Amino acid sequence: MSIYEYQTFKIDSLSDAKLIIKKFAEKKINLLHNYESVIYQGPDFIKTLNKKLKHKNVNYIVELNDNIGLILTMISIEINILARSQKIKKEVLSKILSIARIKKIKILYVEELKKLDLV
């Protein structure tokens, strides 16, 4: 089953994530950290959250839209799965994907994730 087919829940905090993980303990799910929250919480918080959300049934995905600086920052702190917008220019995108491949980081299209509201 593809990561795009799992239920995806938008989160803003660790408490949101824990609630969803508890409710869907036996299902494979995606937790998409909301772009607006990522901007004001910053890379250190995201790195800590990434460590706390390591779970076999959970894919923690950080939404970065088309913010190239933030994408490169998240790659450098080795967040495993990133979601970006399809609006990034091809020449810039090819360089980002090259770096991500070297660091073994998945980069997804945010538009293709099946986003659900908190349950």
Coordinates of N, CA, C and O in Angstrom, one line a residue:
M1 N 0.8 -1.2 0.0 CA 0.0 0.0 0.0 C 0.9 1.2 0.0 O 1.8 1.3 0.8
S2 N 0.6 2.2 -0.8 CA 1.3 3.4 -1.0 C 1.1 4.4 0.2 O 0.0 4.4 0.8
I3 N 2.1 5.2 0.6 CA 1.9 6.1 1.6 C 0.8 7.1 1.3 O 0.1 7.6 2.2
Y4 N 0.5 7.4 0.1 CA -0.6 8.3 -0.3 C -1.9 7.7 0.0 O -2.9 8.4 0.0
E5 N -2.1 6.4 0.2 CA -3.3 5.8 0.4 C -3.7 5.7 1.9 O -4.8 5.4 2.2
Y6 N -2.8 6.0 2.8 CA -3.1 5.9 4.2 C -3.8 7.2 4.6 O -3.7 8.2 4.0
Q7 N -4.6 7.0 5.6 CA -5.4 8.2 6.1 C -4.3 9.2 6.6 O -3.4 8.8 7.3
T8 N -4.5 10.5 6.3 CA -3.6 11.5 6.7 C -4.3 12.5 7.6 O -5.3 13.1 7.2
F9 N -3.7 12.8 8.7 CA -4.3 13.7 9.7 C -3.4 14.9 9.8 O -2.2 14.7 10.1
K10 N -3.9 16.1 9.8 CA -3.1 17.3 10.0 C -3.0 17.5 11.5 O -4.0 17.4 12.2
I11 N -1.8 17.8 11.9 CA -1.5 18.1 13.3 C -0.8 19.4 13.5 O -0.1 19.9 12.6
D12 N -0.9 20.0 14.7 CA -0.2 21.2 15.1 C 0.7 21.0 16.3 O 1.6 21.8 16.5
S13 N 0.5 19.9 17.0 CA 1.2 19.7 18.2 C 1.4 18.2 18.6 O 0.8 17.4 18.0
L14 N 2.2 18.0 19.6 CA 2.4 16.6 20.0 C 1.1 16.0 20.6 O 0.8 14.8 20.4
S15 N 0.3 16.8 21.3 CA -0.9 16.3 21.9 C -1.9 15.9 20.8 O -2.6 14.9 21.0
D16 N -2.0 16.6 19.7 CA -2.8 16.2 18.6 C -2.4 14.8 18.1 O -3.2 13.9 17.8
A17 N -1.1 14.7 17.9 CA -0.5 13.4 17.4 C -0.8 12.3 18.3 O -1.2 11.2 17.8
K18 N -0.6 12.5 19.6 CA -0.8 11.4 20.5 C -2.3 10.9 20.5 O -2.6 9.7 20.6
L19 N -3.2 11.9 20.4 CA -4.6 11.6 20.4 C -4.9 10.7 19.2 O -5.6 9.7 19.3
I20 N -4.4 11.1 18.1 CA -4.7 10.3 16.8 C -4.1 9.0 16.8 O -4.7 8.0 16.5
I21 N -2.8 8.9 17.3 CA -2.1 7.6 17.4 C -2.9 6.6 18.3 O -3.0 5.5 18.0
K22 N -3.4 7.2 19.4 CA -4.1 6.3 20.4 C -5.4 5.8 19.7 O -5.8 4.6 19.9
K23 N -6.1 6.7 19.0 CA -7.4 6.3 18.4 C -7.2 5.3 17.2 O -8.0 4.5 17.0
F24 N -6.1 5.4 16.5 CA -5.9 4.6 15.4 C -4.6 3.7 15.6 O -3.8 3.5 14.7
A25 N -4.5 3.1 16.8 CA -3.3 2.4 17.2 C -3.0 1.2 16.2 O -1.8 0.9 16.0
E26 N -4.0 0.6 15.6 CA -3.7 -0.6 14.8 C -3.6 -0.3 13.3 O -3.4 -1.2 12.5
K27 N -3.9 0.9 12.9 CA -3.9 1.3 11.5 C -2.6 2.0 11.1 O -2.0 2.7 12.0
K28 N -2.2 1.9 9.9 CA -1.1 2.7 9.4 C -1.6 4.0 9.0 O -2.6 4.1 8.2
I29 N -1.1 5.1 9.5 CA -1.6 6.5 9.3 C -0.4 7.4 9.0 O 0.7 7.1 9.3
N30 N -0.8 8.6 8.4 CA 0.1 9.7 8.2 C -0.2 10.8 9.1 O -1.4 11.1 9.2
L31 N 0.8 11.4 9.7 CA 0.5 12.6 10.5 C 1.2 13.7 9.7 O 2.5 13.7 9.6
L32 N 0.5 14.7 9.2 CA 1.0 15.8 8.4 C 1.1 17.0 9.3 O 0.1 17.6 9.7
H33 N 2.3 17.4 9.6 CA 2.5 18.6 10.5 C 2.2 19.8 9.6 O 2.9 20.1 8.7
N34 N 1.2 20.6 10.0 CA 0.7 21.7 9.3 C 1.8 22.8 9.0 O 2.5 23.1 9.9
Y35 N 1.8 23.3 7.8 CA 2.9 24.2 7.4 C 2.9 25.5 8.3 O 4.0 25.9 8.7
E36 N 1.7 26.0 8.6 CA 1.7 27.2 9.4 C 2.3 27.0 10.8 O 3.0 27.9 11.3
S37 N 2.1 25.8 11.3 CA 2.7 25.5 12.6 C 4.2 25.3 12.5 O 4.9 25.7 13.4
V38 N 4.6 24.7 11.5 CA 6.0 24.4 11.2 C 6.8 25.8 11.2 O 7.9 25.9 11.8
I39 N 6.2 26.8 10.6 CA 6.8 28.1 10.4 C 7.1 28.7 11.8 O 8.2 29.2 12.1
Y40 N 6.1 28.7 12.7 CA 6.3 29.4 13.9 C 6.9 28.5 15.0 O 7.5 29.0 16.0
Q41 N 6.9 27.2 14.9 CA 7.5 26.3 15.9 C 9.0 26.1 15.7 O 9.7 25.9 16.6
G42 N 9.4 26.1 14.4 CA 10.8 26.1 14.1 C 11.4 24.7 14.0 O 10.8 23.7 14.5
P43 N 12.6 24.6 13.4 CA 13.3 23.4 13.2 C 13.6 22.5 14.5 O 13.5 21.3 14.4
D44 N 14.0 23.2 15.5 CA 14.3 22.5 16.8 C 13.1 21.7 17.3 O 13.2 20.5 17.7
F45 N 12.0 22.3 17.3 CA 10.7 21.7 17.8 C 10.4 20.5 16.8 O 10.0 19.5 17.3
I46 N 10.5 20.7 15.5 CA 10.2 19.7 14.6 C 11.1 18.5 14.7 O 10.6 17.3 14.7
K47 N 12.4 18.7 15.0 CA 13.3 17.7 15.2 C 13.0 16.8 16.4 O 13.0 15.6 16.4
T48 N 12.6 17.5 17.5 CA 12.2 16.8 18.7 C 10.9 16.0 18.5 O 10.8 14.9 18.9
L49 N 9.9 16.6 17.8 CA 8.7 15.9 17.5 C 8.9 14.7 16.6 O 8.3 13.7 16.9
N50 N 9.8 14.8 15.7 CA 10.2 13.7 14.8 C 10.7 12.5 15.6 O 10.3 11.4 15.4
K51 N 11.5 12.8 16.6 CA 12.0 11.7 17.5 C 10.9 11.1 18.3 O 10.8 9.9 18.5
K52 N 10.0 11.9 18.8 CA 8.9 11.4 19.7 C 7.8 10.7 19.0 O 7.1 9.9 19.5
L53 N 7.7 10.9 17.7 CA 6.7 10.2 16.9 C 7.2 9.0 16.1 O 6.5 8.6 15.2
K54 N 8.3 8.5 16.4 CA 8.8 7.3 15.8 C 7.9 6.1 16.3 O 7.9 5.8 17.4
H55 N 7.2 5.6 15.3 CA 6.2 4.5 15.6 C 6.0 3.7 14.4 O 6.0 4.3 13.3
K56 N 5.9 2.4 14.5 CA 5.9 1.5 13.3 C 4.7 1.8 12.4 O 4.8 1.6 11.2
N57 N 3.6 2.3 13.0 CA 2.4 2.5 12.1 C 2.2 4.0 11.8 O 1.1 4.3 11.2
V58 N 3.1 4.8 12.1 CA 3.0 6.3 11.8 C 4.1 6.8 10.9 O 5.2 6.6 11.1
N59 N 3.6 7.5 9.9 CA 4.5 8.3 9.0 C 4.4 9.7 9.4 O 3.3 10.3 9.3
Y60 N 5.4 10.3 10.0 CA 5.4 11.7 10.4 C 5.9 12.5 9.2 O 7.0 12.4 8.8
I61 N 5.0 13.4 8.7 CA 5.3 14.1 7.4 C 5.3 15.6 7.8 O 4.3 16.1 8.4
V62 N 6.3 16.3 7.4 CA 6.4 17.8 7.6 C 6.0 18.5 6.3 O 6.6 18.3 5.3
E63 N 4.9 19.3 6.4 CA 4.4 20.1 5.2 C 5.3 21.3 5.1 O 5.4 22.1 6.0
L64 N 5.9 21.5 3.9 CA 6.8 22.6 3.6 C 6.4 23.5 2.5 O 7.0 24.5 2.2
N65 N 5.3 23.1 1.8 CA 4.8 23.9 0.6 C 6.0 24.1 -0.4 O 6.7 23.2 -0.8
D66 N 6.2 25.4 -0.7 CA 7.3 25.7 -1.7 C 8.4 26.5 -1.0 O 9.1 27.2 -1.7
N67 N 8.5 26.4 0.3 CA 9.5 27.2 1.0 C 10.9 26.4 0.9 O 11.2 25.5 1.7
I68 N 11.7 26.8 0.0 CA 13.0 26.1 -0.3 C 13.9 26.2 0.9 O 14.6 25.1 1.2
G69 N 14.0 27.3 1.5 CA 14.9 27.4 2.7 C 14.5 26.4 3.8 O 15.3 25.7 4.4
L70 N 13.2 26.3 4.0 CA 12.7 25.4 5.0 C 12.9 23.9 4.6 O 13.2 23.1 5.4
I71 N 12.7 23.7 3.3 CA 12.9 22.3 2.8 C 14.4 21.9 3.1 O 14.7 20.8 3.6
L72 N 15.3 22.8 2.7 CA 16.8 22.5 2.9 C 17.1 22.3 4.4 O 17.9 21.5 4.8
T73 N 16.5 23.1 5.3 CA 16.7 23.0 6.7 C 16.2 21.7 7.2 O 16.9 21.0 8.0
M74 N 15.0 21.2 6.8 CA 14.5 19.9 7.2 C 15.3 18.8 6.7 O 15.5 17.8 7.4
I75 N 15.8 18.9 5.5 CA 16.7 17.9 5.0 C 18.0 17.8 5.9 O 18.5 16.7 6.2
S76 N 18.5 19.0 6.2 CA 19.8 19.0 7.0 C 19.6 18.4 8.4 O 20.5 17.9 9.0
I77 N 18.4 18.6 9.0 CA 18.2 18.0 10.3 C 17.6 16.5 10.2 O 17.2 15.9 11.2
E78 N 17.5 16.0 9.0 CA 17.2 14.7 8.7 C 15.8 14.2 9.1 O 15.6 13.2 9.7
I79 N 14.8 15.1 8.8 CA 13.4 14.7 8.9 C 13.1 13.7 7.8 O 13.5 13.9 6.6
N80 N 12.6 12.5 8.1 CA 12.5 11.4 7.2 C 11.6 11.6 6.0 O 11.8 11.2 4.9
I81 N 10.4 12.3 6.2 CA 9.4 12.5 5.1 C 9.0 13.9 5.1 O 8.5 14.5 6.1
L82 N 9.1 14.5 3.9 CA 8.7 15.9 3.7 C 7.6 16.0 2.6 O 7.6 15.1 1.7
A83 N 6.7 16.9 2.8 CA 5.7 17.1 1.8 C 5.9 18.5 1.2 O 5.9 19.5 1.9
R84 N 6.0 18.6 -0.1 CA 6.3 19.9 -0.8 C 5.2 20.1 -1.8 O 4.5 19.2 -2.2
S85 N 5.1 21.4 -2.2 CA 4.2 21.8 -3.2 C 4.7 21.4 -4.6 O 5.9 21.3 -4.8
Q86 N 3.8 21.3 -5.6 CA 4.2 21.0 -7.0 C 4.6 22.3 -7.7 O 5.0 22.3 -8.9
K87 N 4.6 23.4 -7.0 CA 4.9 24.7 -7.6 C 6.4 25.1 -7.7 O 6.7 26.1 -8.2
I88 N 7.2 24.3 -7.2 CA 8.7 24.6 -7.2 C 9.2 24.4 -8.6 O 8.9 23.4 -9.3
K89 N 10.1 25.3 -9.0 CA 10.7 25.3 -10.3 C 11.5 24.0 -10.5 O 12.1 23.5 -9.6
K90 N 11.5 23.4 -11.7 CA 12.1 22.2 -12.0 C 13.6 22.1 -11.7 O 14.1 21.2 -11.1
E91 N 14.3 23.2 -12.1 CA 15.8 23.2 -11.8 C 16.1 23.2 -10.3 O 17.0 22.5 -9.9
V92 N 15.3 23.9 -9.5 CA 15.5 23.9 -8.1 C 15.1 22.6 -7.5 O 15.8 22.0 -6.7
L93 N 14.0 22.1 -8.0 CA 13.5 20.8 -7.5 C 14.5 19.7 -7.7 O 14.7 18.8 -6.8
S94 N 15.1 19.6 -8.9 CA 16.1 18.5 -9.2 C 17.3 18.6 -8.2 O 17.7 17.5 -7.8
K95 N 17.7 19.8 -7.8 CA 18.8 19.9 -6.8 C 18.3 19.4 -5.5 O 19.1 18.7 -4.8
I96 N 17.1 19.8 -5.1 CA 16.6 19.4 -3.8 C 16.4 17.9 -3.7 O 16.8 17.2 -2.7
L97 N 15.9 17.3 -4.8 CA 15.7 15.8 -4.8 C 17.0 15.1 -4.8 O 17.1 14.0 -4.2
S98 N 18.0 15.6 -5.4 CA 19.3 15.0 -5.4 C 19.9 15.0 -4.0 O 20.4 13.9 -3.5
I99 N 19.8 16.1 -3.3 CA 20.3 16.1 -1.9 C 19.4 15.1 -1.0 O 20.0 14.4 -0.2
A100 N 18.1 15.1 -1.2 CA 17.3 14.3 -0.4 C 17.6 12.8 -0.7 O 17.6 12.0 0.3
R101 N 17.9 12.4 -1.9 CA 18.2 11.1 -2.2 C 19.5 10.6 -1.5 O 19.6 9.5 -1.0
I102 N 20.5 11.5 -1.5 CA 21.7 11.2 -0.8 C 21.5 10.9 0.7 O 22.0 10.0 1.3
K103 N 20.6 11.7 1.3 CA 20.3 11.6 2.8 C 19.2 10.6 3.0 O 18.8 10.5 4.2
K104 N 18.6 10.0 2.0 CA 17.6 9.0 2.1 C 16.3 9.6 2.8 O 15.7 9.0 3.7
I105 N 15.9 10.7 2.3 CA 14.7 11.4 2.7 C 13.6 11.3 1.6 O 13.9 11.6 0.5
K106 N 12.4 11.0 2.0 CA 11.3 10.9 1.0 C 10.7 12.3 0.9 O 10.5 13.0 1.9
I107 N 10.4 12.7 -0.3 CA 9.7 14.0 -0.6 C 8.5 13.7 -1.3 O 8.5 13.1 -2.4
L108 N 7.3 14.0 -0.7 CA 6.0 13.7 -1.3 C 5.4 15.0 -1.8 O 5.8 16.1 -1.5
Y109 N 4.3 14.8 -2.6 CA 3.5 16.0 -3.0 C 2.4 16.2 -2.0 O 1.6 15.3 -1.8
V110 N 2.3 17.3 -1.4 CA 1.3 17.6 -0.4 C -0.1 17.6 -1.0 O -1.0 17.2 -0.3
E111 N -0.2 17.9 -2.3 CA -1.5 18.0 -2.9 C -2.1 16.6 -3.1 O -3.3 16.4 -3.2
E112 N -1.3 15.5 -3.0 CA -1.8 14.2 -3.3 C -2.2 13.4 -2.0 O -2.7 12.3 -2.1
L113 N -1.8 14.0 -0.8 CA -2.2 13.3 0.4 C -3.6 13.5 0.7 O -4.2 14.6 0.5
K114 N -4.3 12.5 1.2 CA -5.7 12.5 1.5 C -5.8 13.1 3.0 O -5.8 12.4 3.9
K115 N -6.0 14.4 3.0 CA -6.0 15.1 4.3 C -7.3 15.0 5.0 O -8.3 15.3 4.4
L116 N -7.3 14.7 6.3 CA -8.6 14.7 7.1 C -8.4 15.6 8.3 O -7.3 15.9 8.7
D117 N -9.6 16.1 8.7 CA -9.5 16.9 10.0 C -9.3 16.0 11.2 O -9.5 14.8 11.1
L118 N -8.9 16.6 12.3 CA -8.8 15.8 13.5 C -10.0 15.1 13.8 O -11.1 15.7 13.7
V119 N -9.9 13.9 14.3 CA -11.0 13.1 14.6 C -11.3 13.1 16.1 O -10.4 13.2 16.9

